[in-house]
Short mmCIF file of C-alpha atoms and ligand atoms in Angstrom, two decimals:
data_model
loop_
_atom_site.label_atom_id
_atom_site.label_comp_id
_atom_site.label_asym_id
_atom_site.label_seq_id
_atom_site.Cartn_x
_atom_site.Cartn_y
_atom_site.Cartn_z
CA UNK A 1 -12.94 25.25 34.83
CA UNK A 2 -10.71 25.83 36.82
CA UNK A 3 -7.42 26.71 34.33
CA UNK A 4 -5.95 30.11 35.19
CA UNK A 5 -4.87 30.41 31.87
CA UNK A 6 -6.10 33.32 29.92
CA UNK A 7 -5.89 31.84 26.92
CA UNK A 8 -8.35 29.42 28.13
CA UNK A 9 -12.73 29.13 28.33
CA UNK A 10 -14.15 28.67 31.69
CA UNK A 11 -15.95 24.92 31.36
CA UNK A 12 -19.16 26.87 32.97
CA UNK A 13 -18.82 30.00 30.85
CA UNK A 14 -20.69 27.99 28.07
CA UNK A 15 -24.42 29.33 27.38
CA UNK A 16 -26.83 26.87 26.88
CA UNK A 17 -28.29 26.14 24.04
CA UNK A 18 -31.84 27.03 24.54
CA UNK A 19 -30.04 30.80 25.78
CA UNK A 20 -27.99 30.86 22.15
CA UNK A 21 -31.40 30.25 20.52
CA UNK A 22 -33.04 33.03 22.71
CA UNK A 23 -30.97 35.22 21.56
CA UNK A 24 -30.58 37.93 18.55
CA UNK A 25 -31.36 34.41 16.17
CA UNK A 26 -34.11 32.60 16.90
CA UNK A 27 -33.40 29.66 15.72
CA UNK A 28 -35.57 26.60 16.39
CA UNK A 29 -32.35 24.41 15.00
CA UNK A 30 -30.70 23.47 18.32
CA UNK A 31 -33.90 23.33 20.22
CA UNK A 32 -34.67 20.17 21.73
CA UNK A 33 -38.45 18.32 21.77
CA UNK A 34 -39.34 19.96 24.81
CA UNK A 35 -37.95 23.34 24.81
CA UNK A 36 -40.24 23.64 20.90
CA UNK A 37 -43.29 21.98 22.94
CA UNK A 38 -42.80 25.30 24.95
CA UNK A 39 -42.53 27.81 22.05
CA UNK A 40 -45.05 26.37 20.61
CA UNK A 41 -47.28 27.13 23.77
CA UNK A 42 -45.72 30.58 24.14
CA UNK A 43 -47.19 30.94 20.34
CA UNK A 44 -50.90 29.78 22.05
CA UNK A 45 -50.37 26.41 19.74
CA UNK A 46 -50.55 22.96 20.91
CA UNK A 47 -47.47 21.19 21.98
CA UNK A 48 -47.56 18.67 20.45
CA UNK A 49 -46.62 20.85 17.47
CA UNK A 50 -43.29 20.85 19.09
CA UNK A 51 -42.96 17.87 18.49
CA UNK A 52 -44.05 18.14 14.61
CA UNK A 53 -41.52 20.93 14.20
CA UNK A 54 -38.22 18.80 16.14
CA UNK A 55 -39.51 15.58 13.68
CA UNK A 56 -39.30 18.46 10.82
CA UNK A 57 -35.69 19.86 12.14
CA UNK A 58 -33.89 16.18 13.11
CA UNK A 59 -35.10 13.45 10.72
CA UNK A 60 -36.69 15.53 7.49
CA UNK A 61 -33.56 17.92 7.67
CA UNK A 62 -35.55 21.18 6.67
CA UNK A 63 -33.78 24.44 6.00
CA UNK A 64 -36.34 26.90 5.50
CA UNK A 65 -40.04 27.07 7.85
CA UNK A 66 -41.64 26.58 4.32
CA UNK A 67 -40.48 23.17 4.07
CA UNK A 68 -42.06 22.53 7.27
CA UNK A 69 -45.47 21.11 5.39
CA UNK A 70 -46.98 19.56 8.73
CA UNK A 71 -47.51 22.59 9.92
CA UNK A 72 -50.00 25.01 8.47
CA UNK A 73 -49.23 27.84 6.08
CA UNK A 74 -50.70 30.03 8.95
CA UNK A 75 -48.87 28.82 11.27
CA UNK A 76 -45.48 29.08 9.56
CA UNK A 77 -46.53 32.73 9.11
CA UNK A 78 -46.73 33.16 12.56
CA UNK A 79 -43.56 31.73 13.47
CA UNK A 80 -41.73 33.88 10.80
CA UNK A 81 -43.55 36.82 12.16
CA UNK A 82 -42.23 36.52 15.55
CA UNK A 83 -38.59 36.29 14.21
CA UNK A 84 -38.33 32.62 14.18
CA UNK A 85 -36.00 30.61 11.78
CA UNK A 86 -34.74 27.19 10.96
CA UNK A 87 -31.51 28.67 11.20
CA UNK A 88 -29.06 25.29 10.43
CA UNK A 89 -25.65 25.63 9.89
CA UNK A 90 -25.08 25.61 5.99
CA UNK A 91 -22.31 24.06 3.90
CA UNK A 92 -21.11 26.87 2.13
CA UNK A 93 -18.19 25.64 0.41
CA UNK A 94 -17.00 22.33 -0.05
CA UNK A 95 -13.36 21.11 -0.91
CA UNK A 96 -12.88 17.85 -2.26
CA UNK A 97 -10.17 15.15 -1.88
CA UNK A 98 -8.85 12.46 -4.60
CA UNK A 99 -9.42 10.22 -1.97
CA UNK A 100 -12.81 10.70 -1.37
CA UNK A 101 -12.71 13.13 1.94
CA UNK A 102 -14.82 15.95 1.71
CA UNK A 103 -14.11 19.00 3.63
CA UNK A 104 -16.89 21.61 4.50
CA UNK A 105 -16.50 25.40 5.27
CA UNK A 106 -19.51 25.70 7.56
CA UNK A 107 -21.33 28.83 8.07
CA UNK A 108 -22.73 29.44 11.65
CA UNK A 109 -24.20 32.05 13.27
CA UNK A 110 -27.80 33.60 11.78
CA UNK A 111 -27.33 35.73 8.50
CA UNK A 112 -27.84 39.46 8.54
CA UNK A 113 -26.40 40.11 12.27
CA UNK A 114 -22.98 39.99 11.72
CA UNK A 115 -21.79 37.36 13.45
CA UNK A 116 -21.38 34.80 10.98
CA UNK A 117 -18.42 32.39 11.47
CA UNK A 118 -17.34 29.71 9.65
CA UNK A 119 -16.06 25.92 10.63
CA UNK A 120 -14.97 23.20 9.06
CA UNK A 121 -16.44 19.49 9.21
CA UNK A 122 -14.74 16.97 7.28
CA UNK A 123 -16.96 13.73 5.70
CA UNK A 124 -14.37 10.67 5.37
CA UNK A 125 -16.11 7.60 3.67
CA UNK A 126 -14.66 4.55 5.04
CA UNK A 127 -13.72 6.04 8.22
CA UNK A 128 -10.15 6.97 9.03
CA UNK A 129 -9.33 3.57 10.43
CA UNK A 130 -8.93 4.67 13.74
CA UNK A 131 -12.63 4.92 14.91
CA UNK A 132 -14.93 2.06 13.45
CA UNK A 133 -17.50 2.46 16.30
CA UNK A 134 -18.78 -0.72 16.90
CA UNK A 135 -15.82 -2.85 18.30
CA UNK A 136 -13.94 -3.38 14.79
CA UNK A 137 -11.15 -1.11 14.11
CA UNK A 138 -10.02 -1.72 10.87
CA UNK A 139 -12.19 -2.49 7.50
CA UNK A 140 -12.74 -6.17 6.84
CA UNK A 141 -13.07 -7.94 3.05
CA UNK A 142 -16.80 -7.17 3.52
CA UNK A 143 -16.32 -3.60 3.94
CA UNK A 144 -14.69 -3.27 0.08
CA UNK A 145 -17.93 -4.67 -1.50
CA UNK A 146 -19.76 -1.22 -1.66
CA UNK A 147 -17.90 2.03 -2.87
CA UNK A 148 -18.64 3.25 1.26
CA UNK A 149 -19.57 0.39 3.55
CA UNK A 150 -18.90 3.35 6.81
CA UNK A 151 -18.12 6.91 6.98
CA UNK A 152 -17.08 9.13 9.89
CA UNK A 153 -17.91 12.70 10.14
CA UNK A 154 -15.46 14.90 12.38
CA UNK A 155 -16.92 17.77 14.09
CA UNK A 156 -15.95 21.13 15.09
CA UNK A 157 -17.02 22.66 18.79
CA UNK A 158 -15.08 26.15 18.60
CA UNK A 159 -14.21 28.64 16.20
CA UNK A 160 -10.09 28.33 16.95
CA UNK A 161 -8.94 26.59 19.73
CA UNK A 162 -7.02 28.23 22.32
CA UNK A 163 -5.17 24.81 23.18
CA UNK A 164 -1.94 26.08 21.26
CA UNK A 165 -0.90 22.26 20.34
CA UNK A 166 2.59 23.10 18.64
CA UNK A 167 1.78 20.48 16.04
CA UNK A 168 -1.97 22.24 14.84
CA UNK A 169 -2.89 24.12 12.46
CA UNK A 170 -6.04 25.25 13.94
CA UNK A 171 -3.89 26.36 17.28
CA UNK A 172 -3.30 28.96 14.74
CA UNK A 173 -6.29 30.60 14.86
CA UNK A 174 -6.60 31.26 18.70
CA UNK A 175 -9.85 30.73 20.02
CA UNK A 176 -12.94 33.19 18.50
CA UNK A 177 -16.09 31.25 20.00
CA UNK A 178 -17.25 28.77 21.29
CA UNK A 179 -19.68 26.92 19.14
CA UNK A 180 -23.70 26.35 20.28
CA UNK A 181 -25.29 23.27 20.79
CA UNK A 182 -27.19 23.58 17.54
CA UNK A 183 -24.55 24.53 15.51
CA UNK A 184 -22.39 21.80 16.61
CA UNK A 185 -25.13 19.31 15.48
CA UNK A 186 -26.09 21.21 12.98
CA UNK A 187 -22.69 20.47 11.24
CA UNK A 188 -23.79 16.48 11.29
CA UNK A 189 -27.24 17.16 10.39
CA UNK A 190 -25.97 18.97 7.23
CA UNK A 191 -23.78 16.81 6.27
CA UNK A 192 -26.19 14.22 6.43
CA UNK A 193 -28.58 15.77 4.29
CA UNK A 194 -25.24 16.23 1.68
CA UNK A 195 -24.56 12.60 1.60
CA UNK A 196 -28.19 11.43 1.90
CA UNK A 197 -27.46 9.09 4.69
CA UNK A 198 -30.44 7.11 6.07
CA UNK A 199 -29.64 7.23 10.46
CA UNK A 200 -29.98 3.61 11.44
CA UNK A 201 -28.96 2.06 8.11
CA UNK A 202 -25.39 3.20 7.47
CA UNK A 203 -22.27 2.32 9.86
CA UNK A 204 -21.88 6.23 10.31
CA UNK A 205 -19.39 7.18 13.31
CA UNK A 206 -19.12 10.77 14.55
CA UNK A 207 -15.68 11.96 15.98
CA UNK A 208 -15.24 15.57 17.90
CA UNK A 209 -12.02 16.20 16.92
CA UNK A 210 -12.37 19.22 14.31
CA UNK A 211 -11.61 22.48 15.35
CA UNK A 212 -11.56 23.52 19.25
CA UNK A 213 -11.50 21.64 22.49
CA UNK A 214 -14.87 19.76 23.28
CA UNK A 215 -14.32 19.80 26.74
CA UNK A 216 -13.52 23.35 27.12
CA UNK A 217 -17.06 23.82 25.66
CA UNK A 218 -18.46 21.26 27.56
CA UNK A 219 -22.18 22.32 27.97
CA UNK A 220 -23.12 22.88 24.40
CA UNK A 221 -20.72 20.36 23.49
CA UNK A 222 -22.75 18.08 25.46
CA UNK A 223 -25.94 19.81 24.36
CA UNK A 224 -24.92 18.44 21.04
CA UNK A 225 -24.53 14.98 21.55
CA UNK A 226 -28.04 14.90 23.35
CA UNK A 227 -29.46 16.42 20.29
CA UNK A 228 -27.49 13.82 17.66
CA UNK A 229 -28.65 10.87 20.28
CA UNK A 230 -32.47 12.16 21.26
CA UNK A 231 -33.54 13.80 18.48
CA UNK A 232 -31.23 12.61 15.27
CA UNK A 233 -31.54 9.23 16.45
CA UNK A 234 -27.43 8.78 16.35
CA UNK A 235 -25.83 6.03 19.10
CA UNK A 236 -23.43 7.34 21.44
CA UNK A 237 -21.66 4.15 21.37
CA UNK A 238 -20.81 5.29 17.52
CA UNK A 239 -19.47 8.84 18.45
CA UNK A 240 -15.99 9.59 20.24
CA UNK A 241 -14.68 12.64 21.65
CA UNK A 242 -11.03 13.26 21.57
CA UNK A 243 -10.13 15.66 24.66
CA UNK A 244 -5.98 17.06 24.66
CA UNK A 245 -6.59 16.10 28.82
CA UNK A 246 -8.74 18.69 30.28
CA UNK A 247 -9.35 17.22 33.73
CA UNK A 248 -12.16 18.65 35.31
CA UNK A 249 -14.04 18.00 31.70
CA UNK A 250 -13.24 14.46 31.48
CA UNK A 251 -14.50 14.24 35.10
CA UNK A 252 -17.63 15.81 34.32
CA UNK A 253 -17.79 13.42 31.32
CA UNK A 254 -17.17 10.22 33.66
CA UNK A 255 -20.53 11.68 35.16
CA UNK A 256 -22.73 11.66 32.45
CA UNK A 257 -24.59 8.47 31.87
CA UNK A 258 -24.37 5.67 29.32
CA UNK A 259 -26.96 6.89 27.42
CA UNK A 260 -25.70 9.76 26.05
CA UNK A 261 -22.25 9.42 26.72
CA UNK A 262 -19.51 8.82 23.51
CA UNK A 263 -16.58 6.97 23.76
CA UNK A 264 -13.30 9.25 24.74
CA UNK A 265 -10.32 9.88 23.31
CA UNK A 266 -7.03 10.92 24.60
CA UNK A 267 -5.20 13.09 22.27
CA UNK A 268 -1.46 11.75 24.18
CA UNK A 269 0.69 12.39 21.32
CA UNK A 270 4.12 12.09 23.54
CA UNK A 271 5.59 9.16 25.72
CA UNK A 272 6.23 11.68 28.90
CA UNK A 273 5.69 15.26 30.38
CA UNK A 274 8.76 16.67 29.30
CA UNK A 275 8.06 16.28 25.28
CA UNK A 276 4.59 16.82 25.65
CA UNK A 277 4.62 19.99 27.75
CA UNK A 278 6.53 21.26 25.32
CA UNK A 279 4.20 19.99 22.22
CA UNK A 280 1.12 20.86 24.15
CA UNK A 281 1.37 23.65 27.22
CA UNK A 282 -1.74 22.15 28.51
CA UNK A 283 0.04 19.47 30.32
CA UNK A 284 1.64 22.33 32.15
CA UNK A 285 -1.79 22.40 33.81
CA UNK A 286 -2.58 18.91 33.88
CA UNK A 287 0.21 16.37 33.74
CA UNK A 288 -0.26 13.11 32.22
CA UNK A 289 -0.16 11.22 35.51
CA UNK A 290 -3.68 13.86 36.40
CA UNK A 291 -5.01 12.59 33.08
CA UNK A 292 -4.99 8.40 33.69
CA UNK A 293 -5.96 9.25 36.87
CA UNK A 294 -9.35 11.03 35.84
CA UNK A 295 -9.49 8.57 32.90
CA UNK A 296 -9.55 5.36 34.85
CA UNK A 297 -12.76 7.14 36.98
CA UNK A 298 -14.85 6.36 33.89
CA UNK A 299 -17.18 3.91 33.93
CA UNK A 300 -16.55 1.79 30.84
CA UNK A 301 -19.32 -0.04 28.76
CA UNK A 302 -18.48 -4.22 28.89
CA UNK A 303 -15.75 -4.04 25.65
CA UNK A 304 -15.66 -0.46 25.47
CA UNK A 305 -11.95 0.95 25.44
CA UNK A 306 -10.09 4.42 25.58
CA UNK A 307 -8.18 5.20 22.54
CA UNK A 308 -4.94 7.23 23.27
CA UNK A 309 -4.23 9.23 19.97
CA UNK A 310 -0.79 9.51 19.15
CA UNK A 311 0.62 11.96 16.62
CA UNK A 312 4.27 10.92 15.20
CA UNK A 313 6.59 13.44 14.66
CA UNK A 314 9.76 12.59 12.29
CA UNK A 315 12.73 12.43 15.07
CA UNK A 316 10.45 14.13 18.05
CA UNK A 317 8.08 11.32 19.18
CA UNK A 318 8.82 8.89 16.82
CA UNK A 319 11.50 6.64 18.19
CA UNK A 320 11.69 3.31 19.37
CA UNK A 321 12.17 4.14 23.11
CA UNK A 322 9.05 6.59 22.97
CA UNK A 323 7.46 3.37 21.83
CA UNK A 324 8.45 1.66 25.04
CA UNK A 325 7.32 4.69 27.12
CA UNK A 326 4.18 5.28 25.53
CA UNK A 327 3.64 0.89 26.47
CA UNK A 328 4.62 1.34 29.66
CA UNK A 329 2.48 4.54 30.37
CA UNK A 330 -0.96 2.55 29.10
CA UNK A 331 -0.24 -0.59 30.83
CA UNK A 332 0.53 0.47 34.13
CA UNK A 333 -3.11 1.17 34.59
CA UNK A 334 -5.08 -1.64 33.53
CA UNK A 335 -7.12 0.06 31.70
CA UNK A 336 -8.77 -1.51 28.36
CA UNK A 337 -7.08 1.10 25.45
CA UNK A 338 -5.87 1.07 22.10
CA UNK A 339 -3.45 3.65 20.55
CA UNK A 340 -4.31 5.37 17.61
CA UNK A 341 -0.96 6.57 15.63
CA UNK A 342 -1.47 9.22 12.93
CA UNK A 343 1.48 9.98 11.22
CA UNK A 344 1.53 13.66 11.87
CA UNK A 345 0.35 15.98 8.82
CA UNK A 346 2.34 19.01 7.44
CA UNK A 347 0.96 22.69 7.79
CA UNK A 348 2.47 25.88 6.54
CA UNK A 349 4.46 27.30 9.40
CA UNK A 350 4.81 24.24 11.78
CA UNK A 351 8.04 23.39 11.91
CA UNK A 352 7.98 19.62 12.66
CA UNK A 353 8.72 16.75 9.92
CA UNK A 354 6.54 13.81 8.92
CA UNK A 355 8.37 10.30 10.69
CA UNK A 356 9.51 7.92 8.10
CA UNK A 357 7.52 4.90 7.17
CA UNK A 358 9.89 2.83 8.79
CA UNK A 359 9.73 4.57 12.02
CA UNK A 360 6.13 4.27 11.86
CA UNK A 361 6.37 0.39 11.28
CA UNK A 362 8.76 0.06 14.12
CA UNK A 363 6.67 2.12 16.56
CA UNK A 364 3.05 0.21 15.93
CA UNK A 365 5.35 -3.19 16.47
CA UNK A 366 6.74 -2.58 19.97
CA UNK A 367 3.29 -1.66 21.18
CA UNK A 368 1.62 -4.84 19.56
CA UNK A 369 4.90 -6.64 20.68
CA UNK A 370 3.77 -5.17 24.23
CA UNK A 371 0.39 -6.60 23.18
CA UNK A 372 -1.80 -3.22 23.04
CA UNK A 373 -4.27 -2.43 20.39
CA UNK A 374 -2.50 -0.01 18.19
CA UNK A 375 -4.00 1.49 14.43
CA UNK A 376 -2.75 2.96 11.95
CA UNK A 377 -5.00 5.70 11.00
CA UNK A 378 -4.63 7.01 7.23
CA UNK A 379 -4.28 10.37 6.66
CA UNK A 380 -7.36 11.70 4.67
CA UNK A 381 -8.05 14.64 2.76
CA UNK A 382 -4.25 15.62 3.32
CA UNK A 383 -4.05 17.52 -0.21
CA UNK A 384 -7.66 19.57 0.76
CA UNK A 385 -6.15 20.59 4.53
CA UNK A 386 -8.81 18.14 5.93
CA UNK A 387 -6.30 15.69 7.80
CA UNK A 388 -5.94 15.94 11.62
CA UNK A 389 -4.54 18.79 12.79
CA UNK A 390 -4.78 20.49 9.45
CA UNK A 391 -8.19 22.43 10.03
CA UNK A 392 -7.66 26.07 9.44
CA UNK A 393 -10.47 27.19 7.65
CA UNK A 394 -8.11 27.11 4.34
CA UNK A 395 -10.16 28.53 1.48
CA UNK A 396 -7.48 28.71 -0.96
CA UNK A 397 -7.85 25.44 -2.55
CA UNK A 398 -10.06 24.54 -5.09
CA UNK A 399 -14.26 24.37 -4.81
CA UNK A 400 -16.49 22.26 -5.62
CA UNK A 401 -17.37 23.51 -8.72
CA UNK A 402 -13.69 22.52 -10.01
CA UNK A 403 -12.82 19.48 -7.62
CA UNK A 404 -9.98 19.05 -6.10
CA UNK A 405 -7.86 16.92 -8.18
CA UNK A 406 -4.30 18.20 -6.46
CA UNK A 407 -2.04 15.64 -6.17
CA UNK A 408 -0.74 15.22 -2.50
CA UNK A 409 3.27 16.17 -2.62
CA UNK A 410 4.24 12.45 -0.63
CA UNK A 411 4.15 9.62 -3.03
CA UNK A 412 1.35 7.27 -2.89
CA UNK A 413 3.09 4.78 -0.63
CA UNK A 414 3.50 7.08 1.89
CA UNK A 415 -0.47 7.61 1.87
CA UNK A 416 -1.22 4.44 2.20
CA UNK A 417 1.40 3.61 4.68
S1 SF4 B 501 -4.87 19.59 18.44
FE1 SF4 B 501 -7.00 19.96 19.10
S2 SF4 B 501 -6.77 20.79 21.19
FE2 SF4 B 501 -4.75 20.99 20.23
S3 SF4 B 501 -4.73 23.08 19.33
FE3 SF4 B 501 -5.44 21.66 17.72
S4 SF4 B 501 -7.68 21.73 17.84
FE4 SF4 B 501 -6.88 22.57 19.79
#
């Protein structure tokens, strides 16, 4: 990268994941097909055991090398012996929502060296309304059959952020560390295994937009994704990564091909530089006009689109001629987008206001008066600190032994709305 910020993580100052896994750990988790082919080999096994232990890791979701029953009891012996472990991120404490959001404190980093961090992944049944993954945006009469018809899991890819959004919660943190490549998946893989989803049957989206800036840990970020897509068996087409504008990532991004690459996100969030270099110092570095211009270098699936996320602040961003600005701004390029508007969530110490209902109503209705694609997204998990922006690794609220069953201070309307 390229940011002379200190504040900020070099793009190529990311370790690979095969170098994480080297490391004090051990840990196969995070390992692709071929890089287990060659431990196996350096253990004088067979590769194709490799590929036994990456079917064992990826689609049976094992946690322990005992539970790894293809392989021989000898042979898990030796892999233990030479300091080997499964070594998945665990859930460690769960926080649920009275809407059905699930938030996960995720423990990563191997036990016993010290260095174990915790992140938070957030399980939202029905999606968030923003990100349906496969063209539809918005839940159709067929969708309220089952008590889940799709689910979205947002991901984490640092401990912190060092962003500094004004509006975030997890800005709050600064950033401690960049996430690996296995423990990013690792976060979807046990979540999976929590919900007992079956990859391939369930509409399940996947959204980088937890804690940290993907594309400021752009290698094991993208480590990740080619683990989900290879190995998990997850579409690309079904996972979107939301970016605050980093340039040089999202033109490393434009490179990667279709096969592994997710759909992108621009977390926009004001109508022009001088309100949003003031909500996010970022653009500082990389203006909005640097943005659309390293945007529109991607090359787009047939009906794929860019989604511009859009945070409303009561009285800040929230007006009618931000509206206009914001329509202006996304049609001048051409390019196929939608707007995703998220009614911005309160956090202890932020001092911004929620934007009334009405303001929200008004703003969706000049962009679809300007005739772009604009969502509402729901807030979810707002009472359990799971809602965007609200990630802070908040352990105050209840477990899961007691459920959380606090009642979110707006009224239900403005929930819904
Ligand atoms: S909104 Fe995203 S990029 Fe900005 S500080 Fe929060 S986590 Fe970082």
């Amino acid at each position: 990268m390229k940011a002379e910020s200190g504040k900020l993580v070099p793009l190529d100052a990311a370790k690979s994941p095969a170098a994480d896994a080297e490391g004090c750990a051990r840990r196969l988790f995070g390992l692709d097909r071929e890089a287990l082919k060659e431990r196996m080999e350096d253990l004088g096994e067979p590769s194709w055991r490799g590929r036994q232990v990456a079917e064992a890791l990826y689609r049976q979701r094992v946690e322990g090398l005992g539970e790894i029953t293809t392989l021989s009891k000898q042979l898990r012996g030796k892999l233990a012996d030479s300091g080997w472990e499964v070594g998945r991120p665990a859930i460690r404490q769960v926080f649920k929502s009275v809407d059905g959001t699930e938030r996960y404190l995720v423990e990563c980093g191997p036990a016993g060296t010290g260095s174990v961090e915790t992140v938070e992944t957030v399980w939202m049944p029905e999606g968030d309304d923003g990100e349906a993954g496969d063209g539809s945006d918005s839940s159709g009469p067929e969708v309220q059959a089952k008590s889940w018809n799709r689910a979205t899991i947002c991901v984490s890819s640092q401990v912190g952020c060092a962003v500094n959004c004004q509006f975030c919660l997890t800005a709050k943190l600064g950033l401690q560390r960049n996430l690996t490549a296995g423990e990013i998946a690792g976060q979807v893989v046990s979540v999976l295994a929590r919900q007992g989803i079956e990859v391939g049957k369930e509409r399940l989206n996947l959204v980088f937009m937890g804690m940290g800036e993907p594309f400021l840990n752009y290698d094991n970020f993208m480590g990740a994704v080619r683990l989900l897509v290879g190995e998990v068996g997850l579409s690309p087409q079904r996972m979107t990564v939301s970016t605050s504008g980093i340039v040089p990532g999202i033109e490393r991004f434009a490179q990667e091909p279709v096969e592994v690459r997710p759909k992108l996100a621009i977390s926009l969030n004001a109508p022009n530089d001088l309100i949003r270099q003031e909500l996010m110092p970022i653009n500082r570095k990389w203006n909005i006009e640097a943005v659309m211009d390293a945007v529109g270098r991607i090359q787009l699936r047939p009906r794929e689109r860019v989604t511009f996320e859009y945070v409303l602040l009561g009285g800040r961003t929230d007006q009618p001629e931000h509206a206009k600005q914001v329509a202006r701004l996304l049609r001048s390029r051409g390019l196929p987008v939608k707007v995703n508007l998220i009614a911005w969530n309160p956090g202890p110490g932020i001092p911004y206001s929620m934007p009334a209902p009405g303001a929200i109503d008004a703003f969706r209705a000049i962009l679809a008066g300007e005739g772009i694609a604009v969502y509402l997204r729901r807030p979810r998990g707002r009472d359990i600190y799971a809602a965007c922006g609200q990630l802070k690794r908040t352990s105050e609220k209840t477990s899961e032994e007691t459920s959380a069953l606090i009642e979110p201070k707006e009224s239900k309307e403005e929930r819904d709305s």
